[in-house]
Coordinates of C-alpha atoms and ligand atoms in Angstrom, one line a residue:
M1 CA 7.5 -37.4 21.0
K2 CA 10.7 -37.2 22.9
K3 CA 12.0 -34.0 24.5
N4 CA 14.8 -33.9 21.9
S5 CA 12.3 -34.1 19.0
Y6 CA 10.4 -31.1 20.3
L7 CA 13.7 -29.2 20.6
I8 CA 14.6 -30.1 16.9
L9 CA 11.0 -29.2 15.8
A10 CA 11.1 -25.8 17.6
L11 CA 14.6 -25.1 16.2
S12 CA 13.6 -25.9 12.6
L13 CA 10.5 -23.7 13.0
F14 CA 12.7 -20.9 14.4
L15 CA 15.2 -21.2 11.5
C16 CA 12.4 -21.3 8.9
S17 CA 10.9 -18.1 10.3
C18 CA 14.3 -16.4 10.2
S19 CA 15.6 -17.5 6.9
P20 CA 15.3 -14.9 4.1
K21 CA 12.6 -16.1 1.7
G22 CA 13.0 -13.4 -0.9
W23 CA 10.5 -12.4 -3.6
T24 CA 7.8 -14.8 -4.7
A25 CA 7.6 -15.8 -8.4
W26 CA 4.4 -13.8 -8.6
E27 CA 6.0 -10.7 -7.2
K28 CA 9.0 -10.9 -9.6
T29 CA 6.6 -11.3 -12.5
V30 CA 4.5 -8.3 -11.5
I31 CA 7.5 -6.0 -10.9
V32 CA 9.5 -7.1 -13.9
Q33 CA 6.8 -7.5 -16.5
S34 CA 4.6 -4.6 -15.7
D35 CA 4.7 -1.5 -17.8
S36 CA 6.0 1.6 -16.0
V37 CA 2.4 2.5 -15.4
M38 CA 1.2 -0.7 -13.7
Y39 CA -2.2 -2.3 -13.8
V40 CA -4.2 -1.1 -10.7
C41 CA -6.4 -3.6 -8.9
V42 CA -10.0 -2.6 -8.6
M43 CA -13.0 -3.8 -6.7
P44 CA -14.7 -6.1 -6.9
Q45 CA -12.8 -8.3 -9.4
D46 CA -9.4 -8.0 -7.6
S47 CA -10.8 -8.2 -4.0
A48 CA -8.7 -11.4 -3.3
I49 CA -5.5 -9.2 -3.5
L50 CA -7.0 -6.0 -2.1
R51 CA -8.4 -7.9 1.0
T52 CA -5.2 -9.8 1.8
P53 CA -3.0 -8.4 4.6
S54 CA 0.5 -7.5 3.4
R55 CA 3.8 -8.8 4.7
N56 CA 6.9 -6.8 5.6
F57 CA 10.0 -6.9 3.3
G58 CA 12.8 -9.1 4.6
R59 CA 16.5 -8.2 4.5
K60 CA 16.8 -10.1 1.2
E61 CA 14.2 -8.0 -0.6
M62 CA 15.4 -4.8 1.1
S63 CA 18.8 -5.2 -0.6
S64 CA 17.4 -6.2 -4.0
A65 CA 17.4 -4.0 -7.1
L66 CA 13.8 -5.1 -7.6
L67 CA 12.7 -3.0 -4.7
Q68 CA 13.7 0.2 -6.4
T69 CA 12.0 -1.0 -9.6
L70 CA 8.9 -1.5 -7.6
I71 CA 9.0 1.9 -6.0
D72 CA 9.8 3.6 -9.4
K73 CA 6.8 1.9 -11.1
M74 CA 4.5 2.6 -8.2
Y75 CA 5.6 6.3 -8.5
T76 CA 5.0 6.4 -12.3
T77 CA 1.6 4.7 -11.8
L78 CA 0.5 7.1 -9.1
T79 CA 1.5 10.2 -11.0
D80 CA 0.1 9.1 -14.4
P81 CA -2.6 11.5 -15.6
S82 CA -5.0 8.5 -15.8
Q83 CA -4.7 8.1 -12.0
D84 CA -3.5 11.3 -10.5
G85 CA -3.7 10.1 -6.9
V86 CA -2.1 11.3 -3.7
G87 CA -1.1 7.9 -2.4
I88 CA -0.8 4.3 -3.5
A89 CA -0.2 1.0 -1.6
A90 CA 1.6 -2.1 -3.0
P91 CA -1.5 -4.4 -2.9
Q92 CA -3.1 -2.0 -5.3
I93 CA -0.6 -3.1 -8.0
G94 CA -0.8 -6.8 -7.0
I95 CA 2.0 -7.0 -4.4
N96 CA 0.9 -7.9 -0.9
R97 CA 3.9 -6.1 0.8
R98 CA 4.0 -3.2 3.3
A99 CA 5.1 -0.5 0.8
I100 CA 3.2 2.8 0.2
L101 CA 3.9 6.1 -1.5
V102 CA 2.4 9.2 0.0
M103 CA 2.2 12.8 -1.2
R104 CA 3.5 14.9 1.7
Y105 CA 1.2 17.9 1.8
D106 CA 3.1 19.0 5.0
K107 CA 6.4 19.4 3.1
P108 CA 7.5 22.1 0.7
G109 CA 6.8 21.1 -2.9
R110 CA 4.5 18.2 -1.8
P111 CA 7.1 15.4 -2.6
I112 CA 5.8 11.9 -3.1
E113 CA 7.9 9.6 -0.8
P114 CA 8.1 5.8 -0.4
Y115 CA 7.5 4.1 3.0
L116 CA 8.5 0.5 3.6
N117 CA 7.4 -1.9 6.4
I118 CA 5.3 1.0 7.7
Q119 CA 3.0 0.8 10.7
I120 CA 0.9 3.4 12.5
D121 CA 2.1 3.4 16.2
S122 CA -0.6 5.8 17.4
L123 CA -3.7 7.8 16.2
L124 CA -3.9 11.2 17.8
G125 CA -6.6 13.9 18.3
E126 CA -10.3 13.8 17.5
K127 CA -11.6 12.2 14.3
K128 CA -12.8 14.6 11.7
P129 CA -14.8 13.8 8.5
G130 CA -13.3 14.4 5.1
P131 CA -13.8 13.4 1.4
E132 CA -11.8 10.4 0.1
G133 CA -11.5 8.4 -3.1
C134 CA -9.4 5.4 -4.0
L135 CA -7.8 4.3 -7.3
S136 CA -9.1 0.8 -6.5
V137 CA -12.7 1.8 -6.0
P138 CA -13.7 3.8 -9.0
P139 CA -15.8 5.8 -9.6
Y140 CA -16.8 6.3 -5.9
R141 CA -16.1 9.0 -3.3
G142 CA -16.9 8.9 0.3
V143 CA -16.9 10.8 3.6
V144 CA -14.5 9.2 6.1
R145 CA -13.7 10.2 9.7
R146 CA -9.9 10.1 10.3
Y147 CA -7.5 11.3 13.0
P148 CA -5.7 14.6 12.4
R149 CA -2.3 13.3 13.6
V150 CA -0.5 9.9 13.5
Q151 CA 2.8 8.6 14.7
I152 CA 4.3 6.2 12.1
S153 CA 7.3 3.9 12.0
Y154 CA 8.8 2.8 8.8
V155 CA 12.0 1.9 6.9
R156 CA 13.6 4.1 4.1
P157 CA 14.7 2.4 0.9
D158 CA 18.3 2.6 2.2
G159 CA 17.3 0.5 5.2
S160 CA 17.3 3.2 7.8
P161 CA 14.4 3.0 10.4
V162 CA 12.4 6.2 11.1
T163 CA 9.7 7.2 13.6
E164 CA 7.8 10.4 13.0
K165 CA 4.6 12.3 13.7
V166 CA 2.6 13.6 10.8
E167 CA -0.4 15.9 10.8
G168 CA -3.1 17.3 8.5
Y169 CA -4.1 15.8 5.1
S170 CA -0.8 13.8 4.9
A171 CA -1.9 12.0 8.2
V172 CA -5.2 11.1 6.5
I173 CA -3.4 9.7 3.4
F174 CA -1.1 7.6 5.7
Q175 CA -4.3 6.2 7.4
H176 CA -5.9 5.4 4.1
E177 CA -2.7 3.7 2.6
C178 CA -1.9 1.8 5.8
D179 CA -5.4 0.5 5.8
H180 CA -4.7 -1.0 2.3
L181 CA -1.8 -3.0 3.9
D182 CA -4.3 -4.6 6.3
G183 CA -6.8 -5.4 3.6
I184 CA -9.1 -2.5 4.6
L185 CA -10.7 -0.1 2.1
Y186 CA -12.0 3.4 2.9
I187 CA -15.5 2.2 1.9
D188 CA -15.4 0.0 5.0
R189 CA -15.0 3.1 7.2
A190 CA -17.0 5.6 5.2
D191 CA -20.1 7.3 6.6
T192 CA -21.4 7.8 3.1
V193 CA -20.3 6.6 -0.4
F194 CA -21.4 8.4 -3.5
V195 CA -20.4 8.8 -7.2
N196 CA -18.7 12.0 -8.1
E197 CA -19.6 12.8 -11.7
N198 CA -16.4 14.7 -12.5
W199 CA -14.2 12.1 -11.1
A200 CA -16.1 9.4 -13.0
A201 CA -15.4 11.2 -16.2
E202 CA -11.7 11.5 -15.4
R203 CA -11.5 7.8 -14.8
E204 CA -13.3 6.8 -18.1
A205 CA -10.0 7.3 -20.0
F206 CA -8.3 4.7 -17.8
S207 CA -8.3 1.0 -18.9
Y208 CA -9.1 -1.6 -16.3
E209 CA -8.0 -4.5 -18.5
K210 CA -5.3 -6.7 -17.0
P211 CA -2.1 -7.4 -19.0
D212 CA -1.9 -10.8 -20.7
W213 CA 0.6 -12.2 -18.2
W214 CA -1.8 -11.4 -15.3
R215 CA -4.0 -14.4 -14.4
Ligands
NI1 NI1 -6.8 3.7 -1.8

């Protein structure tokens, strides 16, 4: 291959990687067609989605109205009495993108906030064991050792970038939810996993049936 051909190839690869690709047809279907309480992926039947690492949102998705619809539906799903969780990650509702919602135990009123293109920059302090569950791994609970403080970087829905340090239980939730974005589940890290009778009873009311349009 001539030198020029290499240059053209490199240039096209560069342009390809920069061009905004937007939402996939699958992502649009999930976001638009889901009820406000979305189907939640569970192990083991939805492991293909839950084990896939998630991608960042590009500029095109960040400026799209679909993004707010996704956040709103994730919020409604997380706070529904059938789920009643403290955090949720986009892969759990079938979207392999770096979006999570976290209940901020460290803020007054414990608001649930969205975090986009999130990453953990550093894990701080000594790991401590604590109980964890996951909407995608019913009806189990486990004991997982997590760091007491994290530094995170993310983008707000309005596009503004943020870096902050979080501590306490919120820091544990951030570690759990960011793991989801890398295809990691708490059962991979747990010292022990067990069935909590009360929690199992709570979850019985929830249907795991996928909607008709979900293949
Ligand atoms: Ni989870």
